[in-house]
Structure formats: C-alpha cells, structure tokens
Amino acid sequence: MTKSAASLIAVLLASPAAGAVTFTVPSKAGIGGYAYAPLDPAPIGISFEFFAFPSYFTNVTGTNQCLANWKALTGVWPPIRIGGTTQDRAQYDAATSAYVVYSVASAADAPASLTFGSKFMTLASTYGGSVVLGLNRGKNNIDNTIAAAKVAVAEMSDNLLAIELGNEPEYWKSDGQPIASGTWTPATDAASQNNWDISVGSAIGKTSIIQAGNSNSAPPTWGAQELIATENATVKQYIATYAHHNYPGGTIQSLMTHATTVTNIHVFDADIAAALAVGKPYVFGETNSVSGGGAAGVSPTFGAALWTMDYSLRATYSNMSRTYFHHGTVGNCQYCFWGRYSMGAPYYGATAAIALMAGAKYLTALDSGITNYAAYAAFDSAGAPLRVLLYNSDYFNGSGTRSSQSFTLTGLTASSNVKAKRLTAASALSRVDQGGNPSFGGQYFNNGTCTIGGTETYEAAAVSGGQVTFTVKATEALLVYLQ
Ligand SMILES: *[C@@H]1O[C@H](CO)[C@@H](O)[C@H](O)[C@H]1NC(C)=O
Ligand SMILES: *[C@@H]1O[C@H](CO)[C@@H](O)[C@H](O)[C@H]1NC(C)=O
Ligand SMILES: *[C@@H]1O[C@H](CO)[C@@H](O)[C@H](O)[C@H]1NC(C)=O
Ligand SMILES: *[C@@H]1O[C@H](CO)[C@@H](O)[C@H](O)[C@H]1NC(C)=O
Ligand SMILES: *[C@@H]1O[C@H](CO)[C@@H](O)[C@H](O)[C@H]1NC(C)=O
C-alpha cells in the first residue's frame, strides 16, 4: 500500500464515510435536543378479533411460542387486547359452557352474531400478560355488558388491564347497531361512552378500568381530544387509557417509506397530548397495515415487516404507550404475524423493534423524519445508550440493482467494538408462505410452531474516534448493540 493510500484510509476512518447518513448518539437520555419517550415494559402487543380469540389460544400452535419469544427478550409477556367488530356482535350467555357459540357459512367468515360464556374470560385469565377486553355497546344492552364485565373482573383479577365499551362506534349507524338508531355523531357517541363508563365502572366497583375512544376514523373528528372535552371528573375517574385504531394502507412502497409513517403518526399528536394532559396513557388499541384483514400484495410482505418495525417505534417515540397489532379470522388474515401453518413476515419486524426496546427505559428518534433513513436509540434505566436501530426504507422489489446506504454513528463512548443484528430478506415483496423467509441476526421462525431456527449471528464493527459506520441495503434494517 502506498503512503498516500494509507493516509487516505486513515482520513476515511476518521471521518464519516462518503455519502453516509450521520447520526449523533446522545451519551445520556435527556440531552442533545431530542424528544425522549418513557417506555412501557412491553410497548408492542397483539389484538385478537373477539370471536377468534379462543381459537388463537386453544387451536393455533404458534400463538404461545410467538408471544413467549418476545417475553424472552423483554422479561414480560406482551400485552394483548381482545376485541374488534365482533365484540359488538357478541352477547354474554351465562348458561353456555362454550368459549364462543356461532355459525358461519365458510371458515373464512367472521360471524354476524355470537354468544360467549364465562369460560371466555377464564381462558383470558390464563394469559401471563395484561389483557384489554372489548365488550359490546352497539347492541345497547347494558345489563348484558355489565354481567360480562362482572365475570371479567372476577375471573381476570391478575391480568385485566381495561375494558372497552364498543369498537369503532363511527360505523354503527351504517352497521344498523341499535344504539345508533337515532342521531349518531361524535357528540352523541361521546355522551353514550361517558354514561356507559360511569354505569359499568360503578357496577363493577372499579375506577381506571375503561379503555375509551376506540375509533378508527382519524382525529380530530373522532378521537381522544374530542372525547376528553366532553368528560367531567366523574367520567374521567373510570378511564384507564384512551385508544385509537389505525390502518394506513397504500401500496407497499408508500407504506414502508419512513417519511410516510412519520406523517401518518403525526395525525395522532394532538390526541396523545390530550390524553397525557389528563394523566392517561394513549395506545393504538387495534392497528395493522391495511383494513379488512390486510391486502395480499402488501400485508404479508417483508416491506410490511419493515413498516411494522418503523411504525411501532415511531408510535412509541411519539408517546403512545402500546401498539396492539390486530389478528383476525384464523386462515383468512393477510396481515397476521402467524397462523396455523405459516409465519407472517411482519412478525420479524415487530421482533426487531422489541429487541431494540427490550429492557430499555427511554426511546428517541435521531432522524428528522423527512428522509428514507431512520435511526432510533434506546437507553437503559441509568440513561446510557443501549442500542440503535438503523432503517434504510429505500424501496427494493427484487428487480434491478439493490442500492445500499452507509450510516455513521458518532458520539459513541462505549466499547471499541460494537455488534449488530441484520433484519433482511430478498426484497420488499418477500413472503414467508412463498419461500421468501426473512432473517434477523441470521435466525428465522419456524412455520406452525414459531420456534426459532438458525444460528444467532452478529456482525462486528470497530469504533474509531467515537464513530462507527455500517452499510444497510435498500429495504433492510440493522440493530446495533452498544452495550
Ligand atoms: C381447530 O382447527 C381446525 C382446523 O381449522 C378445525 O378443523 C377444528 O375444528 C378446530 N378445533 C376447534 C376446537 O376449534
Ligand atoms: C358528569 O357527566 C355525567 C355524564 O357525562 C353526568 O351524568 C353527571 O351528572 C356529571 N356529573 C357532574 C358532577 O356534573
Ligand atoms: C414524550 O413525553 C416526554 C415527557 O414524558 C416529552 O419530554 C417528549 O417531548 C414527548 N415526545 C414527543 C415526541 O412529544
Ligand atoms: C419493481 O420496480 C420496478 C421499478 O423500480 C418496476 O419496473 C417493476 O415493475 C417492479 N416489479 C414488481 C414485481 O413490482
Ligand atoms: C414456511 O413455509 C413456506 C411454504 O411452505 C416455505 O416456503 C418456507 O420456506 C417456510 N419457512 C421456513 C422458515 O421453514
């Protein structure tokens, strides 16, 4: 090597790589002009469609293992929510010994009506994590809902986090739900919610028990800010959390683009602020990529996995406490993270996001939110940087040349070497059920069981002058471990 070549390499090592995106990692949470979100122990959870919940827990092998894989990372079982459209089609039946009773023309259908027994709540009580249970308001049978709520409180004494009273009330008029038979507006729904919160909360003798809101139509028309403005102190005492639903949709390219996700999450800024201002957490109570079970060309893909990762992190960064990804009819669910036979690519994205935040106390976003390149940093309880996740949302669909982007992290005080796990797949369109298995740190999840396969693999890179540079390909992410 010539002397000039050697000195050129020295210069390259000492300064960010040419064309690199550079992020400064704060040496401590709270400094550097970034916004820091306090972290729930398990910010990513699963929502199960009401009628399908017993099937997921008794007749889908992967469910327990998929949830257990995340518990292994964070130390706590991920939160779950049971609800959805069929919660407002369900009536409690004290006489039935079944979990749920319904009939459908095809296994791919959701039932138009159903009943559920106390065993439904007993099953929910066996779960090791917190449970939000969605009950019926649409049918306007408050005595039935109170009867179910009383069983929930009795059975789920260790894990009942909150009860929802109705799902997506803005659609009840067109759905022909009895409670919406007269005038039905955000204001009449808010008055209804408030009365039900008081009636149900007082009947079960619990405050901080209602997950309120639960609309899907975007705020401010339907949302926490609008609802909170109608609530007096009597109502507020019964509320535990405010929730909104969200299905951003669009093409896979637009969905996975970082700036699109940032713009989408900003829709909720005022709602989050309104909830936090009254001292209540705000959550995505039900969400996924595309409404109605997902879209085949979008929801099961690796691009959607990267969206799942970026979206849940950006929501968390924006001070949402938890994000519950919805799981619908078993066997008819494009966006599901797992099913009876096959894994869904989005599970990999959620797992990478959980791996970033596991055991951490604070999260910040280091990027401006306006480019395709994202970086999130998680900090431990002492405020020290723990991990950084880098995301290159440039779109690669498998044709042509796959570009790559250098990311330089500066301000590192930690070790002389850092290690990283790569989240990758052949392209944005890769689907597990078509053989396009993603990998995270060289590992994959087995179809049907959700057990982990492959050998855990880290890449190493040398820190020099407090800097390290990694290359991340288009449509790929990298989790960097700083401790
Ligand atoms: C479990 O799932 C299989 C496959 O869809 C189905 O045939 C069976 O009836 C289910 N059993 C129960 C108890 O739900
Ligand atoms: C609070 O609001 C509820 C319904 O929203 C109402 O029934 C109750 O009378 C109000 N309480 C007070 C003290 O204003
Ligand atoms: C989140 O809440 C914290 C206070 O807990 C605040 O410092 C931070 O700015 C908030 N983040 C955003 C994005 O508003
Ligand atoms: C992939 O993207 C290229 C343009 O970047 C486009 O011409 C091609 O049709 C796309 N292929 C698929 C399978 O979407
Ligand atoms: C999962 O099943 C699909 C469809 O059979 C297959 O192509 C894929 O390779 C399997 N994935 C793993 C990790 O075994």
XYZ file of C-alpha atoms and ligand atoms in Angstrom:
553
model
C 0.000 0.000 0.000
C 1.320 3.442 -0.895
C 1.776 6.074 1.777
C -0.925 8.276 0.225
C -3.353 5.372 0.063
C -2.648 4.629 3.724
C -3.260 8.218 4.741
C -6.435 8.332 2.637
C -7.726 5.290 4.509
C -6.808 6.968 7.777
C -8.817 10.027 6.726
C -11.763 7.850 5.714
C -11.665 6.051 9.038
C -11.598 9.289 10.997
C -14.474 10.971 9.160
C -17.935 9.746 8.221
C -17.980 7.536 5.130
C -18.620 9.373 1.894
C -22.331 9.841 1.378
C -23.038 8.420 4.811
C -26.057 9.463 6.803
C -24.646 10.570 10.153
C -26.417 10.392 13.489
C -25.008 11.537 16.811
C -25.899 9.172 19.621
C -26.503 11.146 22.836
C -24.276 9.933 25.650
C -27.218 10.131 28.016
C -31.017 10.161 27.679
C -32.441 13.651 28.006
C -29.718 15.628 26.243
C -28.977 16.838 22.744
C -32.298 18.464 21.888
C -34.070 15.166 21.174
C -37.526 14.154 22.445
C -37.409 11.119 24.729
C -40.369 8.806 25.248
C -40.622 6.868 28.506
C -41.058 3.182 27.673
C -43.696 0.707 28.764
C -42.042 -2.647 29.659
C -43.704 -4.153 26.558
C -44.762 -1.465 24.081
C -45.740 -3.926 21.326
C -48.698 -6.238 21.749
C -51.303 -8.207 19.836
C -55.007 -7.575 19.307
C -57.183 -10.654 18.734
C -60.540 -10.382 16.976
C -63.155 -11.145 19.643
C -64.706 -14.296 18.194
C -61.300 -15.705 17.115
C -59.545 -15.266 20.479
C -60.382 -18.779 21.804
C -59.141 -20.358 18.554
C -55.838 -18.497 18.744
C -55.301 -19.668 22.321
C -56.559 -23.249 22.041
C -56.145 -24.255 18.407
C -53.217 -22.312 16.892
C -49.911 -23.850 17.981
C -47.763 -20.810 17.235
C -49.634 -18.363 19.472
C -47.985 -19.198 22.775
C -44.482 -19.500 21.302
C -44.739 -16.289 19.264
C -45.690 -14.417 22.442
C -43.080 -16.327 24.501
C -40.290 -15.321 22.081
C -40.992 -11.691 22.949
C -41.203 -12.440 26.670
C -37.742 -13.979 26.354
C -36.496 -10.615 25.060
C -38.283 -8.241 27.450
C -38.923 -10.340 30.543
C -42.691 -9.720 30.398
C -45.482 -11.256 28.333
C -46.610 -8.869 25.612
C -49.907 -7.080 26.269
C -52.963 -8.341 24.419
C -56.329 -6.853 23.559
C -59.405 -8.915 22.700
C -61.945 -7.056 20.582
C -62.873 -5.771 17.164
C -66.032 -5.651 15.072
C -67.323 -8.940 16.506
C -67.194 -7.575 20.091
C -70.306 -5.540 19.180
C -71.941 -8.643 17.693
C -71.311 -10.706 20.842
C -73.641 -11.223 23.779
C -72.714 -12.819 27.074
C -74.542 -16.059 27.847
C -74.181 -17.149 31.467
C -75.655 -20.538 30.582
C -73.160 -21.662 27.960
C -70.168 -23.793 28.845
C -68.516 -22.939 25.491
C -65.961 -20.200 24.910
C -67.959 -18.870 21.951
C -71.024 -20.080 20.051
C -71.643 -19.054 16.441
C -72.094 -20.434 12.976
C -70.605 -19.246 9.705
C -71.170 -20.294 6.105
C -67.419 -20.547 5.498
C -64.422 -20.844 7.839
C -63.127 -17.653 6.240
C -66.071 -15.629 7.554
C -66.494 -13.690 10.765
C -69.813 -14.400 12.481
C -72.690 -11.915 12.193
C -73.672 -12.711 15.769
C -72.308 -14.830 18.576
C -72.559 -15.579 22.251
C -69.755 -16.197 24.718
C -69.602 -17.814 28.126
C -67.710 -17.215 31.350
C -65.106 -19.699 30.076
C -64.041 -16.995 27.580
C -62.879 -14.832 30.485
C -61.398 -17.842 32.293
C -59.268 -18.511 29.206
C -58.200 -14.850 29.100
C -57.242 -15.089 32.775
C -54.700 -17.820 32.000
C -52.572 -15.450 29.905
C -49.432 -14.215 31.635
C -49.619 -10.658 30.288
C -52.100 -7.815 30.611
C -55.434 -8.079 28.786
C -57.751 -5.384 27.480
C -61.201 -6.923 26.954
C -63.610 -5.364 24.463
C -67.315 -5.649 25.332
C -70.492 -4.719 23.472
C -72.089 -1.263 23.433
C -73.530 -1.309 19.898
C -76.429 -3.590 20.838
C -77.422 -1.147 23.593
C -77.861 -3.949 26.147
C -76.013 -2.506 29.118
C -77.268 -5.167 31.551
C -75.651 -7.878 29.421
C -72.395 -5.925 29.174
C -72.328 -5.327 32.937
C -72.923 -9.043 33.533
C -69.936 -9.864 31.292
C -67.798 -7.164 32.914
C -68.512 -8.608 36.365
C -67.297 -12.038 35.231
C -64.210 -10.439 33.671
C -63.356 -8.669 36.926
C -63.898 -11.844 38.951
C -62.039 -14.200 36.602
C -59.234 -11.924 35.393
C -58.201 -10.468 38.732
C -54.497 -10.795 37.914
C -54.379 -9.553 34.340
C -57.399 -7.419 33.398
C -55.919 -4.075 32.385
C -59.036 -2.425 30.961
C -62.462 -2.975 29.401
C -63.562 -1.345 26.147
C -67.191 -0.406 25.708
C -67.698 -0.719 21.961
C -65.444 -0.898 18.914
C -65.281 1.779 16.171
C -68.619 3.429 17.024
C -68.498 5.682 13.958
C -69.561 2.707 11.818
C -72.549 1.696 13.950
C -75.088 3.780 12.066
C -74.311 2.039 8.766
C -73.960 -1.321 10.567
C -77.501 -0.962 11.907
C -76.426 -1.169 15.548
C -79.401 -0.389 17.810
C -77.598 2.209 19.926
C -77.012 4.352 16.816
C -80.603 4.230 15.564
C -81.283 7.920 16.234
C -78.829 10.770 15.797
C -75.298 9.324 15.900
C -72.392 11.756 15.807
C -69.085 12.084 17.668
C -71.005 14.101 20.267
C -73.800 11.553 20.783
C -71.244 8.742 20.911
C -69.199 10.679 23.491
C -72.305 11.193 25.652
C -73.060 7.480 25.318
C -69.488 6.459 26.180
C -69.499 8.729 29.218
C -72.770 7.317 30.565
C -71.625 3.743 29.962
C -68.217 4.398 31.560
C -69.964 5.568 34.739
C -72.625 2.819 34.717
C -70.229 -0.053 34.029
C -67.403 1.314 36.194
C -69.678 1.820 39.199
C -71.435 -1.554 38.681
C -68.110 -3.405 38.856
C -66.759 -1.098 41.557
C -63.583 -0.162 39.700
C -62.034 3.140 38.654
C -59.240 3.401 35.995
C -60.817 0.457 34.179
C -62.167 1.737 30.841
C -60.181 1.908 27.591
C -62.107 4.783 25.986
C -62.389 6.053 22.405
C -61.609 3.080 20.133
C -62.465 4.855 16.879
C -60.777 4.197 13.575
C -61.742 7.384 11.696
C -58.956 9.892 12.070
C -58.922 12.501 14.797
C -59.891 15.250 15.443
C -63.437 14.326 14.315
C -63.343 11.069 16.280
C -60.669 10.850 18.940
C -59.408 11.351 22.460
C -59.220 15.144 22.284
C -62.846 15.414 21.173
C -63.937 12.840 23.768
C -61.972 14.295 26.680
C -63.542 17.722 26.074
C -66.934 16.167 26.936
C -65.814 14.409 30.134
C -66.241 15.641 33.688
C -64.260 14.370 36.667
C -66.834 11.656 37.402
C -66.304 10.101 33.978
C -62.539 10.601 33.950
C -62.002 8.600 37.128
C -63.277 5.466 35.382
C -60.932 5.816 32.414
C -57.667 3.896 32.334
C -56.469 4.637 28.808
C -57.507 6.217 25.524
C -57.200 4.163 22.348
C -57.431 4.774 18.645
C -57.341 2.372 15.703
C -55.303 2.897 12.546
C -54.834 1.109 9.218
C -52.680 3.340 6.995
C -52.948 1.205 3.806
C -51.492 2.257 0.459
C -49.008 0.474 -1.788
C -46.186 -1.483 -0.185
C -43.705 1.140 -1.346
C -45.586 4.027 0.230
C -46.408 2.006 3.372
C -42.789 1.145 4.145
C -41.409 4.600 3.331
C -40.198 6.147 6.569
C -41.445 9.676 5.857
C -44.953 8.305 5.121
C -45.001 6.592 8.500
C -43.830 9.741 10.289
C -46.584 11.778 8.602
C -49.161 9.126 9.497
C -48.192 9.067 13.178
C -48.332 12.888 13.396
C -52.111 12.600 12.814
C -52.296 11.481 16.454
C -50.104 14.170 18.072
C -52.957 16.266 19.462
C -54.833 13.191 20.698
C -51.759 11.849 22.504
C -51.136 15.245 24.086
C -54.780 15.490 25.199
C -54.637 12.066 26.880
C -51.293 12.731 28.580
C -52.598 16.110 29.776
C -55.277 14.282 31.813
C -52.709 11.780 33.057
C -53.842 8.782 30.971
C -51.812 6.629 28.572
C -52.685 6.644 24.859
C -52.449 3.483 22.791
C -53.068 2.122 19.319
C -55.731 -0.312 20.573
C -56.072 -2.015 17.184
C -53.910 -1.461 14.152
C -52.285 -3.116 11.189
C -51.193 -2.371 7.643
C -54.425 -2.492 5.627
C -58.005 -2.673 6.969
C -60.288 -5.648 6.453
C -57.735 -8.355 7.237
C -54.987 -6.922 5.048
C -54.085 -6.883 1.351
C -52.283 -9.838 -0.252
C -49.779 -7.695 -2.168
C -48.928 -5.591 0.875
C -49.649 -7.071 4.304
C -47.744 -10.402 4.315
C -44.576 -8.951 2.764
C -41.161 -8.097 4.144
C -41.884 -4.452 3.276
C -44.801 -4.663 5.704
C -42.414 -6.193 8.265
C -40.217 -3.099 7.997
C -43.316 -0.898 8.253
C -44.377 -2.809 11.405
C -40.964 -2.144 12.932
C -40.755 1.538 11.966
C -44.420 2.283 12.735
C -44.402 0.769 16.212
C -41.158 2.561 17.050
C -42.387 5.895 15.731
C -45.680 5.479 17.648
C -43.720 4.688 20.801
C -41.379 7.629 20.215
C -44.493 9.814 19.927
C -45.508 8.757 23.437
C -48.031 6.079 22.618
C -47.647 3.537 25.412
C -48.605 0.432 23.481
C -49.381 -0.668 19.914
C -51.659 -3.709 19.512
C -51.367 -5.342 16.051
C -54.668 -6.885 15.028
C -55.152 -10.583 14.238
C -58.430 -11.589 12.590
C -60.051 -14.757 11.305
C -57.624 -17.682 11.540
C -56.792 -18.756 7.993
C -58.122 -15.545 6.412
C -55.716 -12.886 7.612
C -53.117 -11.341 5.321
C -51.543 -9.133 7.998
C -51.346 -11.752 10.738
C -47.908 -12.300 12.277
C -48.559 -16.044 12.455
C -51.238 -18.533 11.531
C -51.878 -22.225 11.854
C -49.458 -23.167 9.077
C -47.228 -20.256 8.130
C -45.413 -17.384 9.747
C -46.063 -13.847 8.516
C -43.098 -11.630 7.650
C -44.400 -8.774 9.878
C -43.540 -10.848 12.967
C -39.860 -10.300 12.112
C -40.284 -6.520 12.057
C -42.110 -6.469 15.367
C -39.410 -8.708 16.854
C -36.620 -6.348 15.749
C -38.462 -3.372 17.299
C -38.948 -5.324 20.532
C -35.267 -6.316 20.512
C -34.335 -2.613 20.285
C -36.543 -1.612 23.234
C -36.132 -4.722 25.425
C -35.298 -3.683 28.968
C -34.897 -0.048 27.914
C -36.414 2.945 29.725
C -36.365 5.646 27.018
C -36.589 5.831 23.255
C -35.695 8.642 20.904
C -35.626 9.126 17.140
C -32.343 10.543 15.879
C -33.569 11.340 12.358
C -35.573 14.291 11.070
C -38.397 12.109 9.788
C -38.305 13.552 6.280
C -35.908 11.168 4.509
C -35.909 7.443 3.819
C -33.299 6.861 6.521
C -34.320 6.373 10.137
C -32.476 5.815 13.397
C -33.915 5.099 16.823
C -31.910 4.954 20.043
C -32.948 3.137 23.226
C -31.489 3.975 26.647
C -31.231 1.958 29.847
C -32.546 2.929 33.274
C -29.308 4.799 34.020
C -29.840 6.808 30.824
C -26.945 5.232 28.929
C -27.409 4.371 25.246
C -28.219 0.693 24.915
C -28.964 0.033 21.240
C -29.574 1.885 17.979
C -31.770 0.680 15.139
C -30.951 1.852 11.605
C -33.539 1.630 8.836
C -32.993 2.135 5.099
C -36.509 2.481 3.645
C -35.344 2.868 0.029
C -37.604 0.540 -1.909
C -36.192 -2.644 -3.448
C -38.679 -5.019 -5.047
C -36.220 -7.596 -6.321
C -35.587 -6.258 -9.803
C -32.511 -4.254 -10.804
C -29.613 -3.440 -8.502
C -30.130 -3.218 -4.764
C -28.611 0.034 -3.540
C -27.135 0.490 -0.089
C -26.631 3.338 2.342
C -23.848 3.944 4.860
C -24.917 5.031 8.322
C -22.313 6.603 10.597
C -22.970 6.817 14.313
C -20.918 9.404 16.175
C -20.548 10.309 19.849
C -20.054 6.733 20.965
C -18.379 6.355 24.325
C -18.815 2.624 24.716
C -16.582 -0.232 23.674
C -14.020 -0.441 20.904
C -16.213 -2.895 19.032
C -19.945 -2.901 18.554
C -22.046 -5.763 17.270
C -25.199 -5.745 15.186
C -28.050 -7.950 14.003
C -29.346 -7.531 10.464
C -33.035 -7.752 9.521
C -33.151 -8.695 5.868
C -34.952 -10.593 3.098
C -34.623 -10.911 -0.651
C -36.925 -7.959 -1.346
C -39.816 -5.837 -0.107
C -42.183 -8.336 -1.733
C -40.779 -11.420 0.040
C -43.465 -13.552 1.691
C -42.797 -16.440 4.072
C -45.589 -18.544 2.562
C -43.898 -18.200 -0.837
C -40.465 -19.170 0.431
C -39.227 -15.617 0.967
C -38.098 -16.108 4.559
C -36.646 -13.020 6.233
C -33.876 -13.405 8.758
C -32.981 -11.456 11.880
C -29.432 -11.931 13.093
C -29.270 -14.998 10.857
C -32.290 -16.594 12.503
C -35.812 -17.379 11.360
C -39.092 -18.535 12.888
C -40.444 -21.953 12.052
C -43.829 -22.207 10.369
C -46.587 -23.522 12.572
C -44.611 -23.533 15.832
C -42.923 -20.096 15.903
C -39.817 -21.689 17.399
C -36.529 -20.010 16.496
C -34.302 -21.679 13.910
C -30.816 -20.943 12.627
C -27.727 -19.702 14.408
C -27.775 -16.318 16.088
C -25.299 -14.187 14.142
C -23.857 -10.788 14.979
C -21.772 -8.571 12.738
C -18.976 -6.626 14.408
C -17.605 -3.206 13.558
C -14.767 -1.236 15.082
C -15.423 2.063 16.814
C -12.773 4.630 15.989
C -12.773 8.132 17.409
C -16.255 7.539 18.803
C -17.576 6.642 15.348
C -18.735 3.527 13.624
C -20.117 3.030 10.117
C -22.499 0.315 8.938
C -23.887 -0.359 5.491
C -27.597 -1.075 5.259
C -29.072 -2.187 1.959
C -32.261 -0.770 0.479
C -35.259 -2.339 2.273
C -33.249 -3.536 5.259
C -32.621 -2.675 8.911
C -29.793 -3.178 11.373
C -29.940 -3.335 15.163
C -26.698 -2.092 16.733
C -25.870 -3.177 20.284
C -23.876 -0.534 22.166
C -23.579 -2.449 25.444
C -59.147 -26.338 15.138
O -58.811 -26.009 13.812
C -59.087 -26.988 12.849
C -58.519 -26.551 11.524
O -59.170 -25.426 11.052
C -60.582 -27.231 12.819
O -60.901 -28.248 11.903
C -61.083 -27.623 14.197
O -62.477 -27.703 14.214
C -60.639 -26.617 15.228
N -60.955 -27.091 16.550
C -61.513 -26.305 17.449
C -61.763 -26.939 18.770
O -61.797 -25.140 17.251
C -70.726 14.146 34.769
O -71.118 13.654 33.487
C -72.097 12.642 33.531
C -72.356 12.139 32.121
O -71.410 12.528 31.219
C -73.361 13.140 34.178
O -74.317 12.105 34.241
C -73.052 13.635 35.557
O -74.215 14.244 36.128
C -71.945 14.670 35.529
N -71.554 14.955 36.901
C -71.371 16.181 37.335
C -70.982 16.310 38.764
O -71.532 17.150 36.605
C -42.980 12.486 25.150
O -43.153 12.784 26.508
C -41.977 13.302 27.135
C -42.300 13.526 28.598
O -42.538 12.279 29.217
C -41.580 14.589 26.472
O -40.372 15.064 27.046
C -41.367 14.354 24.987
O -41.085 15.566 24.347
C -42.610 13.737 24.363
N -42.318 13.368 22.974
C -42.897 13.913 21.943
C -42.487 13.412 20.589
O -43.740 14.800 22.045
C -40.149 -3.299 -9.373
O -39.823 -1.942 -9.536
C -39.516 -1.580 -10.873
C -39.142 -0.118 -10.867
O -38.320 0.169 -9.807
C -40.704 -1.837 -11.760
O -40.357 -1.547 -13.083
C -41.141 -3.281 -11.639
O -42.333 -3.481 -12.351
C -41.364 -3.660 -10.202
N -41.607 -5.077 -10.095
C -42.535 -5.576 -9.294
C -42.629 -7.067 -9.263
O -43.265 -4.889 -8.614
C -42.575 -21.742 5.590
O -43.454 -22.354 4.659
C -43.285 -21.891 3.319
C -44.384 -22.526 2.478
O -44.305 -23.882 2.551
C -41.899 -22.243 2.855
O -41.709 -21.815 1.523
C -40.911 -21.549 3.780
O -39.598 -21.857 3.406
C -41.138 -21.981 5.206
N -40.277 -21.241 6.116
C -39.423 -21.801 6.966
C -38.592 -20.878 7.797
O -39.319 -23.002 7.075
